Short mmCIF file of C-alpha atoms in Angstrom, two decimals:
data_model
loop_
_atom_site.label_atom_id
_atom_site.label_comp_id
_atom_site.label_asym_id
_atom_site.label_seq_id
_atom_site.Cartn_x
_atom_site.Cartn_y
_atom_site.Cartn_z
CA LEU Q 219 -11.41 14.16 -40.18
CA ILE Q 220 -9.16 10.92 -38.88
CA GLU Q 221 -6.22 12.89 -40.07
CA CYS Q 222 -7.69 15.55 -38.10
CA LEU Q 223 -7.00 12.77 -34.71
CA ASP Q 224 -3.95 11.90 -32.38
CA LEU Q 225 -2.90 8.60 -30.64
CA GLY Q 226 -4.57 10.35 -26.85
CA ASP Q 227 -7.62 12.25 -28.36
CA LEU Q 228 -10.86 11.36 -26.69
CA VAL Q 229 -13.52 12.00 -28.77
CA GLY Q 230 -17.52 12.60 -28.95
CA VAL Q 231 -20.00 10.73 -31.32
CA ASP Q 232 -23.74 10.51 -31.44
CA GLY Q 233 -25.00 8.65 -33.93
CA MET Q 234 -27.19 5.38 -34.78
CA LEU Q 235 -25.92 2.10 -33.40
CA ARG Q 236 -26.48 -0.41 -35.58
CA LYS Q 237 -25.01 -3.62 -37.21
CA THR Q 238 -23.54 -3.51 -40.86
CA GLN Q 239 -23.74 -5.24 -43.57
CA THR Q 240 -20.88 -7.42 -42.18
CA GLY Q 241 -22.91 -8.00 -39.39
CA GLU Q 242 -20.04 -5.49 -37.37
CA LEU Q 243 -21.32 -3.51 -34.26
CA SER Q 244 -20.74 0.18 -35.05
CA ILE Q 245 -21.83 3.56 -34.82
CA PHE Q 246 -23.34 5.21 -37.69
CA ALA Q 247 -21.76 8.74 -36.76
CA GLU Q 248 -23.69 11.72 -37.54
CA GLU Q 249 -21.68 14.44 -35.28
CA ILE Q 250 -18.15 14.28 -33.67
CA VAL Q 251 -17.02 16.26 -31.41
CA VAL Q 252 -13.46 16.95 -29.93
CA LEU Q 253 -14.03 16.11 -26.00
CA CYS Q 254 -10.11 16.85 -25.42
CA LYS Q 255 -6.81 16.78 -27.67
CA THR Q 256 -4.00 15.43 -27.15
CA LEU Q 257 -0.69 17.32 -26.35
CA ASP Q 258 2.09 14.66 -26.80
CA GLN Q 259 2.03 10.94 -28.65
CA PRO Q 260 1.21 7.84 -26.31
CA PRO Q 261 3.68 5.41 -26.06
CA ALA Q 262 3.65 2.72 -28.77
CA LYS Q 263 1.25 0.99 -28.78
CA HIS Q 264 2.36 -2.43 -28.40
CA VAL Q 265 5.65 -2.12 -26.62
CA GLY Q 266 4.06 0.57 -24.01
CA LEU Q 267 5.53 2.64 -21.13
CA VAL Q 268 9.03 1.24 -19.79
CA ASP Q 269 10.86 3.17 -18.82
CA PRO Q 270 11.18 2.86 -14.90
CA GLU Q 271 12.02 6.37 -14.18
CA VAL Q 272 8.65 7.71 -16.40
CA ARG Q 273 6.78 4.86 -14.89
CA GLN Q 274 7.17 6.27 -11.41
CA ARG Q 275 7.10 10.33 -12.30
CA ARG Q 276 3.61 10.17 -14.55
CA ARG Q 277 1.88 7.13 -13.58
CA TYR Q 278 -1.15 8.58 -14.47
CA ILE Q 279 0.76 7.42 -18.00
CA ASP Q 280 1.45 3.92 -16.92
CA LEU Q 281 -2.17 3.72 -15.73
CA ALA Q 282 -3.63 4.36 -19.10
CA TYR Q 283 -1.20 2.30 -21.35
CA ASN Q 284 0.52 -0.65 -19.75
CA GLU Q 285 -2.14 -3.57 -18.92
CA GLY Q 286 -2.84 -5.06 -15.64
CA VAL Q 287 -1.29 -1.57 -13.52
CA ARG Q 288 -4.77 -0.45 -13.11
CA ASP Q 289 -5.79 -3.71 -11.84
CA ARG Q 290 -3.92 -3.34 -8.96
CA PHE Q 291 -4.59 0.06 -8.24
CA LEU Q 292 -8.33 -1.28 -7.90
CA ASP Q 293 -6.47 -4.44 -5.77
CA ARG Q 294 -5.31 -2.00 -3.93
CA SER Q 295 -8.04 -0.09 -2.95
CA LYS Q 296 -10.45 -3.46 -1.90
CA VAL Q 297 -7.10 -4.41 -0.05
CA VAL Q 298 -7.94 -0.78 2.11
CA ARG Q 299 -11.68 -1.32 2.08
CA SER Q 300 -10.99 -4.80 3.27
CA ILE Q 301 -8.52 -4.15 6.24
CA ARG Q 302 -11.20 -2.03 7.68
CA GLU Q 303 -13.72 -3.80 7.37
CA THR Q 304 -12.45 -6.17 9.44
CA MET Q 305 -10.85 -3.83 12.42
CA HIS Q 306 -14.44 -2.94 12.50
CA ASP Q 307 -15.86 -6.11 12.94
CA LEU Q 308 -13.43 -6.84 16.01
CA GLY Q 309 -14.67 -4.31 17.23
CA PHE Q 310 -12.02 -1.70 16.46
CA VAL Q 311 -12.87 1.68 16.70
CA GLU Q 312 -11.04 3.85 13.57
CA ILE Q 313 -9.67 7.34 14.07
CA GLU Q 314 -7.86 9.81 12.76
CA GLY Q 315 -4.83 11.47 14.46
CA PRO Q 316 -3.42 14.34 14.22
CA THR Q 317 0.11 14.95 11.18
CA LEU Q 318 1.74 17.50 12.85
CA HIS Q 319 3.15 16.56 16.21
CA THR Q 320 5.76 18.94 18.58
CA VAL Q 321 7.60 15.36 19.45
CA ALA Q 322 8.00 13.65 16.77
CA GLY Q 323 7.40 10.40 18.55
CA GLY Q 324 6.18 6.30 18.52
CA ALA Q 325 9.23 5.09 15.65
CA ALA Q 326 12.84 6.50 15.38
CA ALA Q 327 12.72 8.46 12.18
CA ARG Q 328 14.23 11.38 10.72
CA PRO Q 329 11.03 13.88 10.64
CA PHE Q 330 10.28 17.05 8.15
CA GLU Q 331 10.23 20.02 10.09
CA THR Q 332 7.16 22.86 9.75
CA HIS Q 333 6.76 26.46 11.26
CA HIS Q 334 2.99 27.23 12.41
CA ASN Q 335 2.79 31.00 11.52
CA THR Q 336 0.22 31.50 13.60
CA LEU Q 337 1.45 29.75 16.62
CA ASP Q 338 4.94 30.21 15.75
CA MET Q 339 6.01 27.36 16.90
CA GLU Q 340 8.35 24.83 15.46
CA LEU Q 341 6.49 21.37 14.43
CA ASN Q 342 7.05 18.09 12.79
CA LEU Q 343 4.90 15.79 10.38
CA ARG Q 344 4.11 12.37 12.16
CA ILE Q 345 7.02 9.65 12.11
CA ALA Q 346 4.20 6.96 13.59
CA LEU Q 347 0.94 6.88 14.84
CA GLU Q 348 1.20 5.58 17.45
CA LEU Q 349 1.18 7.76 19.93
CA HIS Q 350 -2.29 9.46 19.86
CA LEU Q 351 -4.02 5.46 19.72
CA LYS Q 352 -2.57 4.82 23.29
CA ARG Q 353 -3.66 7.98 24.52
CA LEU Q 354 -7.15 7.09 23.75
CA MET Q 355 -6.53 3.80 25.37
CA VAL Q 356 -6.16 5.98 28.18
CA GLY Q 357 -9.28 7.95 28.06
CA GLY Q 358 -11.03 4.03 28.12
CA MET Q 359 -10.95 3.27 25.04
CA GLU Q 360 -10.46 -0.13 24.48
CA ARG Q 361 -9.65 -1.27 20.64
CA VAL Q 362 -8.69 2.03 18.54
CA PHE Q 363 -6.79 2.07 15.41
CA GLU Q 364 -5.73 4.26 12.46
CA LEU Q 365 -5.34 3.90 8.79
CA GLY Q 366 -3.18 7.21 7.73
CA ARG Q 367 -0.45 8.61 6.32
CA VAL Q 368 2.78 9.00 8.36
CA TYR Q 369 6.18 11.04 6.81
CA ARG Q 370 9.93 10.20 6.92
CA ASN Q 371 12.31 12.37 5.73
CA GLU Q 372 15.12 9.66 4.76
CA GLY Q 373 15.93 7.28 1.36
CA ILE Q 374 14.13 6.79 -1.34
CA SER Q 375 13.43 4.64 -4.22
CA PRO Q 376 11.30 2.40 -6.21
CA ARG Q 377 10.15 0.57 -2.83
CA HIS Q 378 10.82 3.26 -0.36
CA ASN Q 379 8.67 6.54 -0.53
CA PRO Q 380 9.05 9.46 2.16
CA GLU Q 381 5.62 9.00 2.62
CA PHE Q 382 3.58 6.04 2.93
CA THR Q 383 0.32 4.75 4.18
CA MET Q 384 1.08 2.45 7.64
CA LEU Q 385 -1.63 0.75 10.05
CA GLU Q 386 -2.19 0.19 13.74
CA ALA Q 387 -4.09 -1.25 16.63
CA TYR Q 388 -3.52 -1.49 20.37
CA GLN Q 389 -5.94 -4.12 21.35
CA ALA Q 390 -6.29 -3.28 25.52
CA PHE Q 391 -5.95 -6.68 27.63
CA GLY Q 392 -4.27 -8.11 24.41
CA ASN Q 393 -1.26 -9.97 23.55
CA TYR Q 394 1.33 -10.87 20.74
CA GLU Q 395 -1.39 -13.72 20.48
CA SER Q 396 -4.00 -11.52 19.79
CA MET Q 397 -2.21 -9.87 17.61
CA MET Q 398 -1.17 -13.24 15.09
CA ASP Q 399 -5.09 -14.21 15.05
CA LEU Q 400 -5.72 -9.67 13.75
CA THR Q 401 -3.22 -9.95 11.31
CA GLU Q 402 -4.04 -14.02 9.90
CA ALA Q 403 -7.68 -11.92 9.95
CA ILE Q 404 -6.53 -9.10 7.69
CA ILE Q 405 -4.18 -11.10 5.07
CA GLN Q 406 -7.22 -13.94 4.77
CA ASN Q 407 -9.65 -11.32 4.66
CA SER Q 408 -7.71 -9.19 1.78
CA LEU Q 409 -7.02 -11.82 -0.65
CA LYS Q 410 -11.02 -13.06 -0.05
CA ALA Q 411 -11.58 -9.46 -1.29
CA ILE Q 412 -9.23 -9.47 -4.14
CA ASP Q 413 -10.38 -13.29 -5.68
CA ALA Q 414 -6.75 -14.08 -4.79
CA SER Q 415 -5.42 -17.42 -4.01
CA GLU Q 416 -4.44 -18.67 -0.59
CA LYS Q 417 -0.64 -19.70 -2.83
CA VAL Q 418 1.07 -16.09 -3.84
CA PRO Q 419 3.24 -16.11 -7.10
CA TYR Q 420 6.03 -13.93 -5.47
CA GLY Q 421 9.26 -13.74 -7.73
CA ASP Q 422 11.31 -17.07 -7.66
CA THR Q 423 8.99 -18.11 -4.65
CA GLN Q 424 5.56 -19.18 -3.52
CA ILE Q 425 3.99 -18.11 -0.39
CA ASP Q 426 1.06 -19.75 1.58
CA PHE Q 427 -1.24 -18.29 2.92
CA SER Q 428 -3.50 -20.82 3.97
CA THR Q 429 -4.38 -21.00 7.36
CA PRO Q 430 -4.03 -21.35 10.45
CA PHE Q 431 -0.46 -19.61 9.92
CA SER Q 432 2.50 -21.19 11.05
CA ARG Q 433 3.46 -19.86 15.07
CA GLN Q 434 7.25 -19.56 16.04
CA SER Q 435 9.63 -17.72 18.39
CA TYR Q 436 12.41 -16.30 17.73
CA ASP Q 437 14.30 -18.82 19.98
CA ASP Q 438 12.94 -21.87 18.09
CA LEU Q 439 13.66 -20.27 14.44
CA PHE Q 440 16.94 -19.47 15.90
CA ALA Q 441 17.78 -22.48 16.52
CA LYS Q 442 16.20 -24.17 13.70
CA HIS Q 443 18.48 -22.14 11.09
CA THR Q 444 21.33 -22.04 12.94
CA GLY Q 445 22.02 -25.24 14.78
CA VAL Q 446 23.14 -23.05 18.01
CA ASP Q 447 21.03 -23.01 21.55
CA PRO Q 448 20.43 -18.99 21.40
CA SER Q 449 20.45 -19.68 25.30
CA HIS Q 450 24.33 -20.34 25.19
CA GLU Q 451 26.01 -17.15 25.05
CA GLN Q 452 29.40 -18.29 24.19
CA ALA Q 453 28.31 -20.25 21.19
CA VAL Q 454 26.40 -17.64 20.14
CA ARG Q 455 29.03 -15.56 20.25
CA LYS Q 456 31.29 -17.90 18.64
CA PHE Q 457 29.02 -18.38 15.76
CA ALA Q 458 28.08 -14.44 15.06
CA HIS Q 459 32.43 -14.01 14.87
CA GLU Q 460 32.46 -16.41 12.87
CA LEU Q 461 29.67 -14.68 10.00
CA GLY Q 462 32.14 -11.78 10.40
#
């Protein structure tokens, strides 16, 4: 019977769950049913799926046979839920804007173009969430956000997809410091949602997300890393020229 089965087959087993004479917990099978037959051999058990292109194109195999991939997917779901909870707790209202736009605005990108047959008009898939959120603010909704898909008809790589998820939030009577507070809360709560440390390894370095986050102006950072006063135009030009 075992010779009729392949790695990757899904089988259903009916029987009694007991311990063998050596104390091993086993199913004493009375009936075995093939629930789903595999047509392709799975990747080698000890090597896993290593081809980076196949991992991107056939994510279900990557999920099934590579350690840690499923956990990363589940963590992403927890992070997304945490973001929504943080926004709601701070009084933001989630909306769902249209993905078909007459004008692709709110950012600079090349849109995907499509045609609406009934209205006989050209439309674009949205490249940003911004414009309809701002219209809601004009209508009196003081805190709004959307966590939604946007589409940009541009380059593609393992780190850059033509469709991706974006978060945009707008707060009436807020300023850039309000957004700093919001960003800090989102990141902190996301780390808690996946039981992660505040010190996160990233490549050969480590990012410290403990609060409060460091806050510095662009001018301060410019002066710190270049040694040039950003308000001194000739010095900035000279430094830029030296960098080529």
